Coordinates of N, CA and C in Angstrom, one line a residue:
M1 N 156.9 171.1 91.4 CA 157.0 171.9 92.5 C 157.1 173.4 92.0
A2 N 156.4 174.2 92.7 CA 156.5 175.7 92.4 C 157.2 176.3 93.5
T3 N 157.8 177.5 93.2 CA 158.5 178.3 94.2 C 157.9 179.6 94.3
V4 N 157.5 180.1 95.5 CA 156.9 181.4 95.8 C 157.7 181.9 97.0
T5 N 157.3 183.1 97.4 CA 157.9 183.7 98.6 C 156.8 184.0 99.7
L6 N 157.3 184.0 100.9 CA 156.5 184.4 102.0 C 157.3 185.4 102.8
G7 N 157.0 186.6 102.7 CA 157.8 187.7 103.4 C 159.2 187.7 102.8
G8 N 159.3 187.4 101.6 CA 160.6 187.4 100.9 C 161.4 186.1 101.0
D9 N 161.0 185.2 101.9 CA 161.6 183.9 102.1 C 161.0 182.9 101.1
T10 N 161.9 182.2 100.4 CA 161.5 181.2 99.4 C 160.8 180.0 100.1
V11 N 159.6 179.6 99.6 CA 158.9 178.4 100.0 C 158.4 177.7 98.8
H12 N 158.1 176.4 99.0 CA 157.8 175.5 97.9 C 156.4 174.9 98.0
T13 N 155.8 174.6 96.9 CA 154.5 173.9 96.9 C 154.7 172.4 96.5
S14 N 153.7 171.7 96.6 CA 153.7 170.2 96.4 C 153.7 169.9 94.9
G15 N 153.4 170.9 94.0 CA 153.4 170.6 92.6 C 153.2 171.9 91.8
T16 N 152.5 171.8 90.7 CA 152.2 172.9 89.9 C 150.7 172.9 89.6
L17 N 150.1 174.1 89.4 CA 148.7 174.3 89.1 C 148.4 173.5 87.8
P18 N 147.1 173.1 87.6 CA 146.7 172.5 86.4 C 147.0 173.4 85.2
S19 N 147.3 172.8 84.0 CA 147.6 173.6 82.8 C 146.3 174.2 82.2
I20 N 146.4 175.3 81.6 CA 145.3 175.9 80.8 C 144.9 174.9 79.7
G21 N 143.7 174.7 79.6 CA 143.2 173.7 78.6 C 143.0 172.3 79.1
A22 N 143.5 172.1 80.3 CA 143.3 170.7 80.9 C 142.0 170.6 81.6
T23 N 141.5 169.4 81.7 CA 140.3 169.1 82.5 C 140.6 169.4 84.0
A24 N 139.8 170.1 84.7 CA 140.0 170.4 86.1 C 140.0 169.1 86.9
P25 N 141.0 169.0 87.8 CA 141.0 167.8 88.7 C 139.8 167.8 89.6
D26 N 139.3 166.7 89.8 CA 138.1 166.6 90.7 C 138.6 167.0 92.2
F27 N 137.6 167.3 93.0 CA 138.0 167.6 94.4 C 136.8 167.3 95.3
K28 N 137.1 167.1 96.5 CA 136.1 166.9 97.6 C 136.5 167.9 98.7
L29 N 135.6 168.8 99.0 CA 135.8 169.8 100.0 C 134.7 169.8 101.0
T30 N 134.8 170.5 102.1 CA 133.8 170.6 103.1 C 133.2 172.0 103.1
A31 N 131.9 172.1 103.1 CA 131.2 173.4 103.1 C 131.0 173.8 104.6
T32 N 130.6 175.1 104.8 CA 130.4 175.6 106.1 C 129.3 174.9 106.9
D33 N 128.4 174.2 106.2 CA 127.4 173.4 106.9 C 127.8 171.9 107.1
L34 N 129.1 171.7 106.8 CA 129.8 170.4 107.0 C 129.4 169.4 105.9
S35 N 128.7 169.8 104.9 CA 128.4 168.9 103.8 C 129.6 168.8 102.9
S36 N 129.6 167.7 102.1 CA 130.7 167.5 101.1 C 130.4 168.2 99.8
K37 N 131.3 168.8 99.2 CA 131.1 169.4 97.8 C 132.2 168.8 96.9
E38 N 131.8 168.4 95.7 CA 132.7 167.9 94.7 C 132.6 168.8 93.4
L39 N 133.5 168.6 92.6 CA 133.5 169.4 91.3 C 132.2 169.1 90.6
K40 N 131.7 167.9 90.6 CA 130.5 167.5 89.8 C 129.3 168.3 90.3
D41 N 129.3 168.8 91.6 CA 128.2 169.5 92.1 C 128.0 170.9 91.4
Y42 N 129.0 171.3 90.7 CA 129.0 172.6 90.0 C 129.0 172.4 88.5
A43 N 128.6 171.2 88.0 CA 128.6 170.9 86.6 C 127.7 172.0 85.8
G44 N 128.2 172.4 84.7 CA 127.6 173.4 83.9 C 127.7 174.8 84.3
Q45 N 128.5 175.1 85.3 CA 128.7 176.4 85.8 C 130.2 176.8 85.7
N46 N 130.4 178.1 85.4 CA 131.8 178.6 85.5 C 132.2 178.7 87.0
L47 N 133.5 178.4 87.2 CA 133.9 178.5 88.6 C 135.2 179.4 88.7
V48 N 135.2 180.2 89.7 CA 136.4 180.9 90.1 C 136.8 180.3 91.5
L49 N 138.0 179.6 91.5 CA 138.5 179.1 92.7 C 139.5 180.1 93.3
N50 N 139.1 180.8 94.4 CA 139.9 181.7 95.1 C 140.5 181.0 96.3
I51 N 141.8 180.6 96.1 CA 142.4 179.7 97.1 C 143.5 180.5 97.9
F52 N 143.5 180.3 99.2 CA 144.4 181.1 100.0 C 144.7 180.4 101.3
P53 N 145.8 180.8 102.1 CA 146.2 180.2 103.3 C 145.1 180.2 104.4
S54 N 144.6 181.4 104.8 CA 143.7 181.5 105.9 C 142.9 182.8 105.8
V55 N 141.6 182.7 105.9 CA 140.7 183.9 105.9 C 141.0 184.8 107.0
D56 N 141.8 184.4 108.0 CA 142.1 185.3 109.1 C 143.3 186.1 108.9
T57 N 143.8 186.2 107.7 CA 144.9 187.1 107.3 C 144.3 188.2 106.4
G58 N 144.9 189.4 106.4 CA 144.4 190.6 105.7 C 144.2 190.4 104.3
T59 N 145.2 189.8 103.6 CA 145.1 189.7 102.1 C 144.1 188.7 101.7
C60 N 144.0 187.6 102.5 CA 143.0 186.5 102.2 C 141.6 187.1 102.4
A61 N 141.4 187.8 103.5 CA 140.1 188.4 103.7 C 139.7 189.4 102.6
T62 N 140.7 190.2 102.1 CA 140.5 191.1 101.0 C 140.1 190.4 99.8
S63 N 140.7 189.3 99.5 CA 140.3 188.5 98.3 C 138.9 188.0 98.3
V64 N 138.5 187.6 99.5 CA 137.1 187.1 99.7 C 136.1 188.3 99.5
R65 N 136.4 189.4 100.1 CA 135.5 190.6 99.9 C 135.5 191.0 98.4
T66 N 136.6 191.1 97.8 CA 136.7 191.5 96.4 C 135.9 190.6 95.5
F67 N 136.1 189.3 95.6 CA 135.4 188.4 94.8 C 133.9 188.3 95.1
N68 N 133.5 188.5 96.4 CA 132.1 188.6 96.8 C 131.4 189.7 96.0
K69 N 132.1 190.9 95.9 CA 131.5 192.0 95.2 C 131.3 191.7 93.7
A70 N 132.4 191.1 93.1 CA 132.3 190.8 91.7 C 131.3 189.7 91.4
A71 N 131.1 188.8 92.3 CA 130.3 187.6 92.1 C 128.8 188.0 91.9
S72 N 128.4 189.1 92.5 CA 127.0 189.5 92.4 C 126.6 189.8 90.9
S73 N 127.5 190.1 90.1 CA 127.2 190.4 88.7 C 127.6 189.4 87.7
L74 N 128.1 188.2 88.1 CA 128.5 187.2 87.2 C 127.4 186.2 86.9
D75 N 127.2 186.0 85.6 CA 126.2 185.0 85.2 C 126.8 183.6 85.2
N76 N 126.0 182.6 85.6 CA 126.3 181.2 85.6 C 127.7 180.9 86.2
T77 N 128.0 181.6 87.2 CA 129.4 181.5 87.8 C 129.3 181.5 89.3
K78 N 130.0 180.5 89.9 CA 130.2 180.4 91.3 C 131.6 180.8 91.7
V79 N 131.8 181.6 92.7 CA 133.1 181.8 93.3 C 133.3 181.0 94.5
L80 N 134.2 180.1 94.5 CA 134.5 179.2 95.7 C 135.8 179.7 96.4
C81 N 135.6 180.1 97.6 CA 136.7 180.5 98.4 C 137.2 179.3 99.3
I82 N 138.5 178.9 99.0 CA 139.0 177.7 99.5 C 140.3 177.9 100.3
S83 N 140.3 177.3 101.5 CA 141.4 177.3 102.4 C 141.4 176.0 103.2
K84 N 142.3 176.0 104.2 CA 142.3 174.8 105.2 C 141.7 175.3 106.5
D85 N 141.1 176.5 106.5 CA 140.5 176.9 107.8 C 139.4 175.9 108.1
L86 N 139.0 175.9 109.4 CA 137.8 175.1 109.8 C 136.6 175.8 109.2
P87 N 135.6 175.0 108.9 CA 134.3 175.5 108.3 C 133.7 176.6 109.2
F88 N 133.9 176.4 110.5 CA 133.3 177.4 111.4 C 133.9 178.8 111.3
A89 N 135.2 178.8 111.1 CA 135.9 180.1 110.9 C 135.5 180.8 109.6
M90 N 135.3 180.0 108.5 CA 134.9 180.5 107.2 C 133.5 181.1 107.4
A91 N 132.6 180.3 108.0 CA 131.2 180.8 108.2 C 131.2 182.0 109.1
R92 N 132.0 182.1 110.2 CA 132.0 183.2 111.0 C 132.4 184.5 110.3
F93 N 133.5 184.4 109.5 CA 134.0 185.5 108.7 C 133.0 186.0 107.7
C94 N 132.4 185.1 106.9 CA 131.5 185.6 105.9 C 130.2 186.1 106.5
G95 N 129.8 185.5 107.6 CA 128.6 186.0 108.3 C 128.8 187.4 108.9
A96 N 129.9 187.6 109.6 CA 130.2 188.9 110.2 C 130.4 190.0 109.1
E97 N 130.9 189.6 107.9 CA 131.1 190.6 106.9 C 129.9 190.7 105.9
G98 N 128.9 189.9 106.1 CA 127.7 189.9 105.2 C 128.0 189.5 103.8
L99 N 128.9 188.5 103.6 CA 129.4 188.1 102.3 C 128.6 186.8 101.9
D100 N 127.6 187.0 101.0 CA 126.8 185.9 100.6 C 126.8 185.6 99.1
N101 N 127.7 186.2 98.4 CA 127.8 185.9 97.0 C 128.9 184.9 96.6
V102 N 129.7 184.5 97.6 CA 130.7 183.5 97.5 C 130.4 182.3 98.3
E103 N 131.0 181.1 98.0 CA 130.8 179.9 98.7 C 132.1 179.5 99.4
S104 N 132.1 179.4 100.7 CA 133.3 179.0 101.4 C 133.5 177.5 101.5
L105 N 134.6 177.0 101.2 CA 134.9 175.6 101.3 C 136.3 175.4 101.9
T106 N 136.4 174.2 102.6 CA 137.7 174.0 103.2 C 138.2 172.6 102.9
D107 N 139.6 172.5 102.9 CA 140.3 171.3 102.6 C 140.9 170.7 103.9
Y108 N 140.3 171.0 105.0 CA 140.9 170.7 106.3 C 140.9 169.2 106.6
K109 N 140.0 168.4 106.0 CA 139.9 167.0 106.4 C 141.1 166.2 106.0
D110 N 141.3 166.1 104.7 CA 142.4 165.2 104.2 C 143.4 165.9 103.3
G111 N 143.2 167.1 102.9 CA 144.1 167.8 102.1 C 144.2 167.4 100.7
S112 N 143.2 166.6 100.2 CA 143.3 166.0 98.9 C 143.1 167.1 97.8
F113 N 142.4 168.2 98.1 CA 142.3 169.3 97.1 C 143.7 169.9 96.8
G114 N 144.4 170.3 97.9 CA 145.8 170.8 97.8 C 146.7 169.9 97.0
K115 N 146.6 168.6 97.2 CA 147.5 167.7 96.6 C 147.1 167.6 95.1
A116 N 145.8 167.5 94.8 CA 145.3 167.4 93.4 C 145.7 168.6 92.5
Y117 N 145.6 169.8 93.2 CA 145.9 171.0 92.5 C 147.4 171.5 92.6
G118 N 148.2 170.7 93.4 CA 149.6 171.0 93.5 C 150.0 172.2 94.3
L119 N 149.2 172.6 95.2 CA 149.5 173.9 95.9 C 149.6 173.9 97.4
D120 N 149.8 172.8 98.0 CA 150.2 172.7 99.4 C 151.6 173.2 99.6
F121 N 151.8 174.1 100.6 CA 153.2 174.4 101.0 C 153.8 173.2 101.6
T122 N 155.1 173.0 101.2 CA 155.8 171.8 101.7 C 156.9 172.2 102.7
D123 N 157.1 173.6 102.9 CA 158.0 174.1 103.9 C 157.6 175.5 104.3
G124 N 158.4 176.1 105.2 CA 158.2 177.4 105.6 C 157.1 177.6 106.7
A125 N 156.8 178.8 107.1 CA 155.9 179.1 108.2 C 154.5 178.6 107.9
F126 N 154.1 178.6 106.6 CA 152.7 178.1 106.2 C 152.7 176.7 105.8
E127 N 153.7 175.9 106.1 CA 153.8 174.5 105.7 C 152.4 173.8 105.9
S128 N 152.0 173.1 104.9 CA 150.7 172.3 104.9 C 149.5 173.2 104.5
L129 N 149.6 174.5 104.6 CA 148.5 175.4 104.1 C 148.5 175.5 102.6
L130 N 147.5 176.1 102.1 CA 147.4 176.3 100.6 C 148.0 177.6 100.1
S131 N 148.7 177.5 99.0 CA 149.3 178.7 98.4 C 148.1 179.6 97.8
R132 N 148.4 180.9 97.8 CA 147.4 181.9 97.2 C 147.4 181.7 95.7
C133 N 146.3 181.2 95.2 CA 146.1 180.9 93.8 C 144.7 181.2 93.3
I134 N 144.6 181.4 92.0 CA 143.3 181.6 91.4 C 143.2 180.5 90.3
V135 N 142.2 179.8 90.2 CA 141.9 178.8 89.1 C 140.5 179.1 88.6
V136 N 140.4 179.4 87.3 CA 139.1 179.6 86.6 C 138.8 178.3 85.8
I137 N 137.6 177.8 86.0 CA 137.2 176.6 85.3 C 135.9 177.0 84.5
N138 N 135.9 176.7 83.2 CA 134.7 177.0 82.5 C 133.5 176.0 82.7
S139 N 132.4 176.2 82.1 CA 131.2 175.4 82.3 C 131.4 174.0 81.8
E140 N 132.4 173.7 81.0 CA 132.7 172.4 80.5 C 133.7 171.7 81.4
G141 N 134.2 172.3 82.4 CA 135.1 171.7 83.3 C 136.6 171.8 82.9
V142 N 136.9 172.8 82.0 CA 138.2 173.0 81.5 C 138.8 174.2 82.2
V143 N 140.1 174.1 82.6 CA 140.8 175.2 83.2 C 141.1 176.3 82.1
T144 N 140.7 177.5 82.4 CA 140.9 178.6 81.4 C 141.8 179.7 81.9
H145 N 142.2 179.6 83.2 CA 143.1 180.7 83.8 C 143.6 180.1 85.1
T146 N 144.9 180.4 85.3 CA 145.5 180.1 86.7 C 146.5 181.2 87.0
E147 N 146.6 181.4 88.3 CA 147.6 182.3 88.8 C 148.0 181.8 90.2
Q148 N 149.3 181.7 90.4 CA 149.9 181.4 91.7 C 150.6 182.7 92.1
V149 N 150.1 183.4 93.1 CA 150.7 184.7 93.4 C 152.1 184.4 93.9
P150 N 153.1 185.1 93.3 CA 154.5 184.9 93.6 C 154.9 185.2 95.0
E151 N 154.3 186.3 95.6 CA 154.6 186.6 97.0 C 153.2 186.5 97.8
I152 N 153.2 185.6 98.7 CA 151.9 185.2 99.4 C 151.2 186.5 100.0
A153 N 151.9 187.5 100.4 CA 151.2 188.7 101.0 C 150.5 189.5 99.9
D154 N 150.8 189.3 98.6 CA 150.2 190.1 97.6 C 148.9 189.6 97.1
E155 N 148.0 190.4 96.6 CA 146.7 190.1 96.1 C 146.8 189.5 94.7
P156 N 145.9 188.6 94.4 CA 145.9 188.1 93.0 C 145.4 189.1 92.0
N157 N 145.5 188.8 90.8 CA 145.1 189.7 89.7 C 143.6 189.4 89.4
Y158 N 142.8 190.1 90.1 CA 141.3 189.9 90.1 C 140.8 190.1 88.6
E159 N 141.3 191.2 88.0 CA 140.8 191.5 86.6 C 141.1 190.4 85.6
A160 N 142.3 189.8 85.7 CA 142.7 188.7 84.8 C 141.8 187.5 85.0
A161 N 141.5 187.2 86.3 CA 140.6 186.0 86.6 C 139.2 186.3 86.1
L162 N 138.7 187.5 86.3 CA 137.3 187.8 85.8 C 137.3 187.9 84.3
D163 N 138.3 188.4 83.7 CA 138.4 188.4 82.2 C 138.3 187.0 81.6
A164 N 138.9 186.0 82.3 CA 138.9 184.6 81.8 C 137.5 184.1 81.7
L165 N 136.5 184.7 82.3 CA 135.1 184.3 82.3 C 134.4 184.7 81.0
K166 N 135.0 185.7 80.3 CA 134.3 186.3 79.2 C 134.5 185.5 77.9

């Protein structure tokens, strides 16, 4: 279990992020077109998992915009923006913002992604949502960078995540 804060109040997650050097846990998420996406669908590509509570909050929206801008210049890399929002909300946000360099996925159906990656909130106002995290997975499926943002309202370290791709 990890401990982070939400507005200064301590909250807990269901586990800890995968270790650097570990094989990335498999996942099954839902895309905005309601299709299922699994880790194997991205075989041979670098992945940046931009994970957050809800695209309808300011910091989460900023992270999607920031990674969308960076993604346009990344070779052999997909940026996956993951929350428990409904697929329709993710599609609406990215469509309204003109964000087409990131892929929006949701863990709303069964929460298996949050459990596998150890980042579901287990208490507090955001209980059952996903903690703000970044996980970078290389083209061989190995975790090369993780960050669980200590205060949910803060942005992740974009530079560190992008440097892990080099």
